[in-house]
PDB file of C-alpha atoms in Angstrom:
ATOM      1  CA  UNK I   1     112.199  61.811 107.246  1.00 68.00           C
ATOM      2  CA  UNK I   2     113.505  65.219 108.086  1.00 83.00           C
ATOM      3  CA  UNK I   3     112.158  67.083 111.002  1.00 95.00           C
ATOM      4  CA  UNK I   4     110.383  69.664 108.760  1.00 97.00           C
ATOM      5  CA  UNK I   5     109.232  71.455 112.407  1.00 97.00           C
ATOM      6  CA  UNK I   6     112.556  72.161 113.273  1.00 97.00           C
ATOM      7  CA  UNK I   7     113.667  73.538 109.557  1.00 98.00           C
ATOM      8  CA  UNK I   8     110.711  75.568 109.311  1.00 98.00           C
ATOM      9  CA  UNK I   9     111.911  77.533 112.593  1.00 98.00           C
ATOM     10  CA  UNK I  10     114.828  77.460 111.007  1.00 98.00           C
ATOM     11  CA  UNK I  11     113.516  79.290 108.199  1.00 98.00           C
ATOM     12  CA  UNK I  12     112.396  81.823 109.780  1.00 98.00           C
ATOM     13  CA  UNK I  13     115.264  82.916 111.781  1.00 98.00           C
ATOM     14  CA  UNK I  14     117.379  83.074 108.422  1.00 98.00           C
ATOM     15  CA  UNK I  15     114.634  85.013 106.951  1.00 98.00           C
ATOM     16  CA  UNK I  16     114.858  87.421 109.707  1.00 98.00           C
ATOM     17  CA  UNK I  17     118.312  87.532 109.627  1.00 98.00           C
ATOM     18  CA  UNK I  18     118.284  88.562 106.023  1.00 98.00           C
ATOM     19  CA  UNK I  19     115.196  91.063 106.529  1.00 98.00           C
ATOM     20  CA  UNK I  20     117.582  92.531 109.131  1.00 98.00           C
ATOM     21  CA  UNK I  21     120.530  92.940 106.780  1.00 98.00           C
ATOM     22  CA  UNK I  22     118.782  93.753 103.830  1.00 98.00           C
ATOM     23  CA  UNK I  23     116.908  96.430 106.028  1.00 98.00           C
ATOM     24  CA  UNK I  24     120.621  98.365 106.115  1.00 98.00           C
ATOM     25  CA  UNK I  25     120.663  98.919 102.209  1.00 98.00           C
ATOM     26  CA  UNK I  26     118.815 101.567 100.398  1.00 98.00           C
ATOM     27  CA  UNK I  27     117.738 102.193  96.592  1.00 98.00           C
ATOM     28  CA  UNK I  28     120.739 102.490  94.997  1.00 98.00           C
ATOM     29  CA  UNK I  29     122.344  99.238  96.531  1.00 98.00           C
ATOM     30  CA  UNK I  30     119.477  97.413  96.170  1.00 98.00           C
ATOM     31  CA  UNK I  31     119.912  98.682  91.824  1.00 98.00           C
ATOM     32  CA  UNK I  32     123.621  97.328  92.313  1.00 98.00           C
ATOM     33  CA  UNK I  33     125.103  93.852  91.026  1.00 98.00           C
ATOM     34  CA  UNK I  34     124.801  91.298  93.225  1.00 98.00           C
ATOM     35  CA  UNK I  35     127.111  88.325  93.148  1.00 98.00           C
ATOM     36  CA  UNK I  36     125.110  85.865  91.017  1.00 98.00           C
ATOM     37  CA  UNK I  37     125.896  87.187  87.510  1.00 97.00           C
ATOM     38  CA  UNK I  38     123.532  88.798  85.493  1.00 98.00           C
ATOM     39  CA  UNK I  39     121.592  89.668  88.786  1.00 98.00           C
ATOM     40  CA  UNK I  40     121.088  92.898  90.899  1.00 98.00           C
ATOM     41  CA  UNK I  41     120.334  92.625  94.746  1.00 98.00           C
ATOM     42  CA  UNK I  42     116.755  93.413  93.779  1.00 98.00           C
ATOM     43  CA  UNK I  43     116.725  90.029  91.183  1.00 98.00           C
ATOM     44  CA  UNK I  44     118.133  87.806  94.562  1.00 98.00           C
ATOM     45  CA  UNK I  45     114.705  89.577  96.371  1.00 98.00           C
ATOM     46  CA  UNK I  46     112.729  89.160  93.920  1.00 98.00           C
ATOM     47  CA  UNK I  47     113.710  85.958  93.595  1.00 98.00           C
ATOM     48  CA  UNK I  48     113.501  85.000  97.360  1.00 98.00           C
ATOM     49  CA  UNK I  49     109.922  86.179  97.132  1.00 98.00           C
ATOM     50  CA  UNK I  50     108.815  84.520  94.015  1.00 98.00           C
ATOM     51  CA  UNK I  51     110.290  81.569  95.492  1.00 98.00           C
ATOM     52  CA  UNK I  52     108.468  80.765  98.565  1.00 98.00           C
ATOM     53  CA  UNK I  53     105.161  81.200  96.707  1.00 98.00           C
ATOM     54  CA  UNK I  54     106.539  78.404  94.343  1.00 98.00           C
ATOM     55  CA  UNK I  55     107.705  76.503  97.326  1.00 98.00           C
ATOM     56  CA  UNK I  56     103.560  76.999  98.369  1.00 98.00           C
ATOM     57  CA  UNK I  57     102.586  75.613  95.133  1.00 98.00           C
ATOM     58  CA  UNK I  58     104.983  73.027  95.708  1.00 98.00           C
ATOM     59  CA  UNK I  59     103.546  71.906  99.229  1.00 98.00           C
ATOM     60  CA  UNK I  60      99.734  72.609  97.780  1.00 98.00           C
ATOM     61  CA  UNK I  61     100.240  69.895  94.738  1.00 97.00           C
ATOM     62  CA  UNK I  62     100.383  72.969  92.187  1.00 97.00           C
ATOM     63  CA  UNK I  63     103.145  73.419  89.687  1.00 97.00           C
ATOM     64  CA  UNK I  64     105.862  75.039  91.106  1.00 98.00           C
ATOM     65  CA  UNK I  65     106.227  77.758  88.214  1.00 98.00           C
ATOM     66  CA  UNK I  66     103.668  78.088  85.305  1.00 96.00           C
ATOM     67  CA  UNK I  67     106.588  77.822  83.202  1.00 97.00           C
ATOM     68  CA  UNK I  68     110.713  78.370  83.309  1.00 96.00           C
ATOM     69  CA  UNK I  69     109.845  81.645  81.097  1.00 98.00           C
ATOM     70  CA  UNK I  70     107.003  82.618  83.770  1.00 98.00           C
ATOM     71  CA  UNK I  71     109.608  81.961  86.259  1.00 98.00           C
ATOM     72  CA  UNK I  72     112.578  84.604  85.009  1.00 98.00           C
ATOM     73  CA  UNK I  73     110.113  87.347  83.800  1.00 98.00           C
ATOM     74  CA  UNK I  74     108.290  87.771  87.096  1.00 98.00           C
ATOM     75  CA  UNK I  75     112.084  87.840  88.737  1.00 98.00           C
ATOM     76  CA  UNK I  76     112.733  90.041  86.064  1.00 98.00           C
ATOM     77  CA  UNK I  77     109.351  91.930  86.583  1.00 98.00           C
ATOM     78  CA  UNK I  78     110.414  92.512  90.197  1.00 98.00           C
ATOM     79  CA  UNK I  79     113.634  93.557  90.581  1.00 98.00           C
ATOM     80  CA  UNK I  80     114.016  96.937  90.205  1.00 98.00           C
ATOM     81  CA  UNK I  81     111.310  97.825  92.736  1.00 98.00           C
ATOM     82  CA  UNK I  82     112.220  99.799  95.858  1.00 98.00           C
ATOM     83  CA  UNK I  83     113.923  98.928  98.488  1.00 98.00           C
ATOM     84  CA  UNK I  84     110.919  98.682 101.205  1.00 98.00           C
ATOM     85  CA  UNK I  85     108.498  96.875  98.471  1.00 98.00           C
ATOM     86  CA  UNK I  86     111.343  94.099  98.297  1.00 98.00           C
ATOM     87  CA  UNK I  87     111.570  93.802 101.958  1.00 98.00           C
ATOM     88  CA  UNK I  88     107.257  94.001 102.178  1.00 98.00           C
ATOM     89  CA  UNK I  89     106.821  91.231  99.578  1.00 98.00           C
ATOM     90  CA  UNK I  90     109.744  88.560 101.091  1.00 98.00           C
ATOM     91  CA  UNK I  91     108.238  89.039 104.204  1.00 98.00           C
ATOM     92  CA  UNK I  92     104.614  88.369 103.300  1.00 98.00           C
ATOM     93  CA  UNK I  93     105.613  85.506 101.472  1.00 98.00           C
ATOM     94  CA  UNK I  94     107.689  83.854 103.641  1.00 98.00           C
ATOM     95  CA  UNK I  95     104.931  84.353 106.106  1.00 98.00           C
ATOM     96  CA  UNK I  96     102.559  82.230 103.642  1.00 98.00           C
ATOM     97  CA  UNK I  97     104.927  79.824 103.037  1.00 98.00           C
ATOM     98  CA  UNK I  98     105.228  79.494 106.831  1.00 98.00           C
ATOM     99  CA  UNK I  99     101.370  79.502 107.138  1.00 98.00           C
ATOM    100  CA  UNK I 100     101.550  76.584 104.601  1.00 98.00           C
ATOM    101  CA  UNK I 101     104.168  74.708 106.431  1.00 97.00           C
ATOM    102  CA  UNK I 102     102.400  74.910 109.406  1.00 97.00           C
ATOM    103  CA  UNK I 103      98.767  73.334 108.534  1.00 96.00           C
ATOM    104  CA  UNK I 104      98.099  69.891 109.084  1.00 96.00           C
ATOM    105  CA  UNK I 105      99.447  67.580 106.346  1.00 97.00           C
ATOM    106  CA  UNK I 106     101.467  64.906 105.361  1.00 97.00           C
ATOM    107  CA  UNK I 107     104.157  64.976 105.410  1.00 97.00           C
ATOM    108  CA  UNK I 108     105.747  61.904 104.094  1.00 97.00           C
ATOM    109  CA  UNK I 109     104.008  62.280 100.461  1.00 98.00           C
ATOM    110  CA  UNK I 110     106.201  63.179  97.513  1.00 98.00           C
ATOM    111  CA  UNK I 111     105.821  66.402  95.471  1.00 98.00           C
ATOM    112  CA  UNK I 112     107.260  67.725  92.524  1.00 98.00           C
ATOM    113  CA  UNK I 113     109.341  70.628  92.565  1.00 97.00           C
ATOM    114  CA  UNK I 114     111.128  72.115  88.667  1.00 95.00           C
ATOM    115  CA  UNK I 115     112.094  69.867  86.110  1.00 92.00           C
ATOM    116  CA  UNK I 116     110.608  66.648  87.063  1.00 93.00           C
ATOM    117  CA  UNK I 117     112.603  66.522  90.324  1.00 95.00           C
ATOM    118  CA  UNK I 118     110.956  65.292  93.470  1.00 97.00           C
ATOM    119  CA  UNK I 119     111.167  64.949  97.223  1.00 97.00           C
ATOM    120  CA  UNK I 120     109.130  63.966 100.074  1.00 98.00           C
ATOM    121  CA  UNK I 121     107.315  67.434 101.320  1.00 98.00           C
ATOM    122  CA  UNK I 122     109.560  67.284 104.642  1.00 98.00           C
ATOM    123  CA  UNK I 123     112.644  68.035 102.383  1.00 98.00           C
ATOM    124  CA  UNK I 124     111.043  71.013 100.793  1.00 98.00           C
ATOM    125  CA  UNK I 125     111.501  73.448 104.561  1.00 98.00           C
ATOM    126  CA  UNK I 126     115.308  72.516 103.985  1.00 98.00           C
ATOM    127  CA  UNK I 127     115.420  73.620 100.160  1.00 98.00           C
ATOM    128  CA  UNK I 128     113.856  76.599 101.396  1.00 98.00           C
ATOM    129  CA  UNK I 129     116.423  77.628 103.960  1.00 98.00           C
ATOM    130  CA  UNK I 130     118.984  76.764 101.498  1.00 98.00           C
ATOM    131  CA  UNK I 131     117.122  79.155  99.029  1.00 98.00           C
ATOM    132  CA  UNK I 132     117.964  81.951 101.937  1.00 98.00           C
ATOM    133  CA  UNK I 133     121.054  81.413 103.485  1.00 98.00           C
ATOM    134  CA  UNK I 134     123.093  80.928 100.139  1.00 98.00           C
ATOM    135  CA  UNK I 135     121.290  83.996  98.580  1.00 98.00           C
ATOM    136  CA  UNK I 136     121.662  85.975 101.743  1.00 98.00           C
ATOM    137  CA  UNK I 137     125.482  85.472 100.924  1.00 98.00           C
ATOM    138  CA  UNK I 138     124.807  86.121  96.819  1.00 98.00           C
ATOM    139  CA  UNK I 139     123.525  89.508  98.432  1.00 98.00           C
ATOM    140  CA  UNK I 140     126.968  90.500  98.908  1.00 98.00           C
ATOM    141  CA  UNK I 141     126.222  92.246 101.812  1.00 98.00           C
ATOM    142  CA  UNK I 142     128.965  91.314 104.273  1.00 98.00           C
ATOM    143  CA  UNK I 143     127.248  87.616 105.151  1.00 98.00           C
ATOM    144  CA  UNK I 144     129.732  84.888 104.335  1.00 98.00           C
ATOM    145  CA  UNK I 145     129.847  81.552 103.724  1.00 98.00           C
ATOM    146  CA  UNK I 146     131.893  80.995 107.121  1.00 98.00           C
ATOM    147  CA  UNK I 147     128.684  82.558 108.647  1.00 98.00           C
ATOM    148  CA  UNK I 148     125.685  79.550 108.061  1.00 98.00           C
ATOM    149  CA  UNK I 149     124.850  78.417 110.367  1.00 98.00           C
ATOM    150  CA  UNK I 150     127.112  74.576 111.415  1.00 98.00           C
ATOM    151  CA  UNK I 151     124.013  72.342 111.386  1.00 98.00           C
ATOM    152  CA  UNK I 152     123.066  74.452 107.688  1.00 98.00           C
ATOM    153  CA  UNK I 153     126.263  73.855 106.031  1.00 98.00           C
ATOM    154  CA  UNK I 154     126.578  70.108 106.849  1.00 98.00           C
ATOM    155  CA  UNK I 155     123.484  68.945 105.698  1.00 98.00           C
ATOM    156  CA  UNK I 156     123.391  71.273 102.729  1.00 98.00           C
ATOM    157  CA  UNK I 157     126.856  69.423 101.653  1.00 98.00           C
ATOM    158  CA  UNK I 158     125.376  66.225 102.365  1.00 98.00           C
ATOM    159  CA  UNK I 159     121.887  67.324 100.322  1.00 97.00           C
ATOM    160  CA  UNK I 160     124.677  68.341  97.268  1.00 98.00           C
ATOM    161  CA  UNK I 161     127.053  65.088  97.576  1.00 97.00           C
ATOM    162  CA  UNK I 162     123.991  62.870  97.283  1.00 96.00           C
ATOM    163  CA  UNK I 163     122.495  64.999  94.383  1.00 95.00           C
ATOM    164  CA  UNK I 164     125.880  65.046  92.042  1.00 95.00           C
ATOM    165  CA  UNK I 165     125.746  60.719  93.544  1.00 95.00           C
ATOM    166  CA  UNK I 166     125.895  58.899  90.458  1.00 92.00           C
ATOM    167  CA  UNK I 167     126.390  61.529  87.930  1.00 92.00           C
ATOM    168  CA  UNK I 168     128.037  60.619  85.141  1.00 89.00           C
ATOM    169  CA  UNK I 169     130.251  63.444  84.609  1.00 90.00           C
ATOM    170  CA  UNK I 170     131.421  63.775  88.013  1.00 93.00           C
ATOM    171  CA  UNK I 171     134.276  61.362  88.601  1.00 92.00           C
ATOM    172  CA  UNK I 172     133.924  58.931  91.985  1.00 94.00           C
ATOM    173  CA  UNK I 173     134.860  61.946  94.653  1.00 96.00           C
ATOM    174  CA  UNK I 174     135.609  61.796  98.107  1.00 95.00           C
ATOM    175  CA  UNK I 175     134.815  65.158 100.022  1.00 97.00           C
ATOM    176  CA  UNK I 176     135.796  65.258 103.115  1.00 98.00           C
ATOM    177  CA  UNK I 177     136.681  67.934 106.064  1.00 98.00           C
ATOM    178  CA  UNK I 178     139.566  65.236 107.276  1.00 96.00           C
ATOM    179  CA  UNK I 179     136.788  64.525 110.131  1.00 97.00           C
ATOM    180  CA  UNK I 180     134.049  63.947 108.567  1.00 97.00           C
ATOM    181  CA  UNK I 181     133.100  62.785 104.949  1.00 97.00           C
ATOM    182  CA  UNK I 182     130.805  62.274 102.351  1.00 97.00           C
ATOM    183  CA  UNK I 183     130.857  60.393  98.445  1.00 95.00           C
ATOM    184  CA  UNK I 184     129.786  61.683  95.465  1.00 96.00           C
ATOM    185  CA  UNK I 185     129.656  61.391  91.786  1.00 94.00           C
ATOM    186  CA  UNK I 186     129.847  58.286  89.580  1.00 92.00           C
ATOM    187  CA  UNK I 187     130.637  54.615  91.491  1.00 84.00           C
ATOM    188  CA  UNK I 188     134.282  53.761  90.624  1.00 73.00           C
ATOM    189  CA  UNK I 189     136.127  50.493  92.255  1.00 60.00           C
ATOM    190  CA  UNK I 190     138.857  52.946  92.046  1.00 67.00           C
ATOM    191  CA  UNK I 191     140.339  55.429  95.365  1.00 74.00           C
ATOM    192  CA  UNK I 192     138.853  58.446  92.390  1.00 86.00           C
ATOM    193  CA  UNK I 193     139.333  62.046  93.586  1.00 95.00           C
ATOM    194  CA  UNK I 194     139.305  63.040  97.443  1.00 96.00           C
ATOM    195  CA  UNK I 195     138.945  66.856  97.972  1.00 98.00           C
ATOM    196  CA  UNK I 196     139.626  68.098 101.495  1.00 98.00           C
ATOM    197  CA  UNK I 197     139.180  71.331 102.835  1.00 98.00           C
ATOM    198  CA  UNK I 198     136.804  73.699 105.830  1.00 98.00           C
ATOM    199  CA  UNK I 199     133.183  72.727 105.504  1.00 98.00           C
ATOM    200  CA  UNK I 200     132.403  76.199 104.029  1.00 98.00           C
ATOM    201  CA  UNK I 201     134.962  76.066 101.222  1.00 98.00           C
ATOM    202  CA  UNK I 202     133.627  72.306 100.270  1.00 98.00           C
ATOM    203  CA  UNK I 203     130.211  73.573 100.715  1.00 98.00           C
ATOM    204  CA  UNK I 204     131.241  76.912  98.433  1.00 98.00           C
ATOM    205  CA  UNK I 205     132.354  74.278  95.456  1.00 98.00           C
ATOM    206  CA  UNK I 206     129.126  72.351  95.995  1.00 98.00           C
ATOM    207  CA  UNK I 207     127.390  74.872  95.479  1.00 98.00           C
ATOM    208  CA  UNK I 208     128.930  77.288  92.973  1.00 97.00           C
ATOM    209  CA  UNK I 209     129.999  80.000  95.078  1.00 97.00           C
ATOM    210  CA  UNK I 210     133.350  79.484  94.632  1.00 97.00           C
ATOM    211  CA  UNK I 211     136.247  78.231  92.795  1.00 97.00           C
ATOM    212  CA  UNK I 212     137.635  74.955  94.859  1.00 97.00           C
ATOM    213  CA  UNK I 213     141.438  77.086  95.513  1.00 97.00           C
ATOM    214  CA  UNK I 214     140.706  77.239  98.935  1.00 97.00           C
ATOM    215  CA  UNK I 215     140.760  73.012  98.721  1.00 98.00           C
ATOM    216  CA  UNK I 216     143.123  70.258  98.507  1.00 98.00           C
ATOM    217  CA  UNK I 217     142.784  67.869  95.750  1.00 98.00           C
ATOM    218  CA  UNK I 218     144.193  64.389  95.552  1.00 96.00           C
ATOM    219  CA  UNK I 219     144.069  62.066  93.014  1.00 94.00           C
ATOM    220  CA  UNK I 220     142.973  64.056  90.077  1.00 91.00           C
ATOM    221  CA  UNK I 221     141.818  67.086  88.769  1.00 94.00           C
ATOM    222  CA  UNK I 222     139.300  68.956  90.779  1.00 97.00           C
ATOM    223  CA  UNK I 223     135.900  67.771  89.257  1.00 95.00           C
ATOM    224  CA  UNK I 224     133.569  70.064  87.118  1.00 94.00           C
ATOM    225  CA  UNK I 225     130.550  70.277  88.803  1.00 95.00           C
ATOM    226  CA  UNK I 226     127.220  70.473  86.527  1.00 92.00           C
ATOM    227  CA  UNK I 227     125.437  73.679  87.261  1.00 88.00           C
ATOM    228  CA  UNK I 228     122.417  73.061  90.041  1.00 85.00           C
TER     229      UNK I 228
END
């Protein structure tokens, strides 16, 4: 079971990191595109707010969103709000989803998050620090992928290998930073696919944030990943 302590703490200093760094923009930039299409800066805030109240639900045995619809129109509800009501409302609610995290419970049970897809409630602190670190990069703001933090990036890639593990559209892949490595996709008897490149550019192909140019494929094709 993960050490949900620890990744709460966690949590928190990437929150403050991005508090700090989104603290530097002003109105305008916040009304500017970020780099998740379709999405301003003030969307990705928005969004980081609306999901660690979800993430509360989550932990509390409540649906995580009313609805997918509910989900996207309070984003877009959100977003074009000032700069210092953005900042206001990521802070409070990272501060209740810290409150949560920190009252007795346990925290070997399972929840539900979207979707039908579950975890034990000690995985949910490291979907949440996912949720800031990757967006604090979608900000565009001058925080890379080359900046998460090690311990982030390496168990986010393992969190991502397992989830595409057994997928049938993803071909039998070996990912691997030529020290360490991890297996994904669909079983094969077969060597399948190894892709080999700097933890942040696998983790970058993982996740979406980039294309897979900065990696070395073997073996085959570069495999499509399915959105997350």
């Amino acid at each position: 079971m993960a050490d949900h302590v620890r990744d709460l703490a966690s949590v928190r200093d990437a929150t403050e990191r991005l508090l700090t760094a989104a603290g530097k923009l002003n109105n305008d930039s916040v009304a500017e595109p970020s780099r998740l299409p379709g999405w301003t800066r003030g969307h990705v805030l928005a969004h980081l707010a609306r999901n660690a109240d979800a993430l509360v639900n989550v932990l509390a045995g409540r649906p995580m969103y009313a609805s997918a619809e509910a989900r996207d129109a309070d984003i877009d509800r959100d977003a074009p709000r000032p700069l210092d009501v953005q900042l206001l409302d990521v802070r409070e609610s990272a501060a209740r989803f810290q409150e949560t995290g920190a009252a007795p419970a346990d925290w070997s049970r399972t929840v539900e998050l979207r979707n039908g897809v579950t975890d034990t409630a000690s995985g949910v602190p490291l979907r949440r620090w996912a949720e800031v670190e990757l967006h604090h990069v979608d900000l565009g703001i001058g925080y890379e992928l080359e900046d998460l933090p090690a311990e982030f990036t390496e168990r986010e890639i393992t969190f991502l290998a397992d989830r595409f593990t057994g997928h049938p559209d993803v071909p039998h892949t070996v990912v691997t930073d030529g020290t360490r490595a991890w297996t994904t996709g669909s079983e094969s008897a077969g060597p399948g696919t190894t892709v080999t490149g700097p933890l942040p550019e696998l983790l970058g192909w993982l996740c979406g944030r980039r294309d897979g140019a900065g990696l070395d494929v073997r073996g085959g094709a570069l495999p499509a990943l399915p959105p997350l």
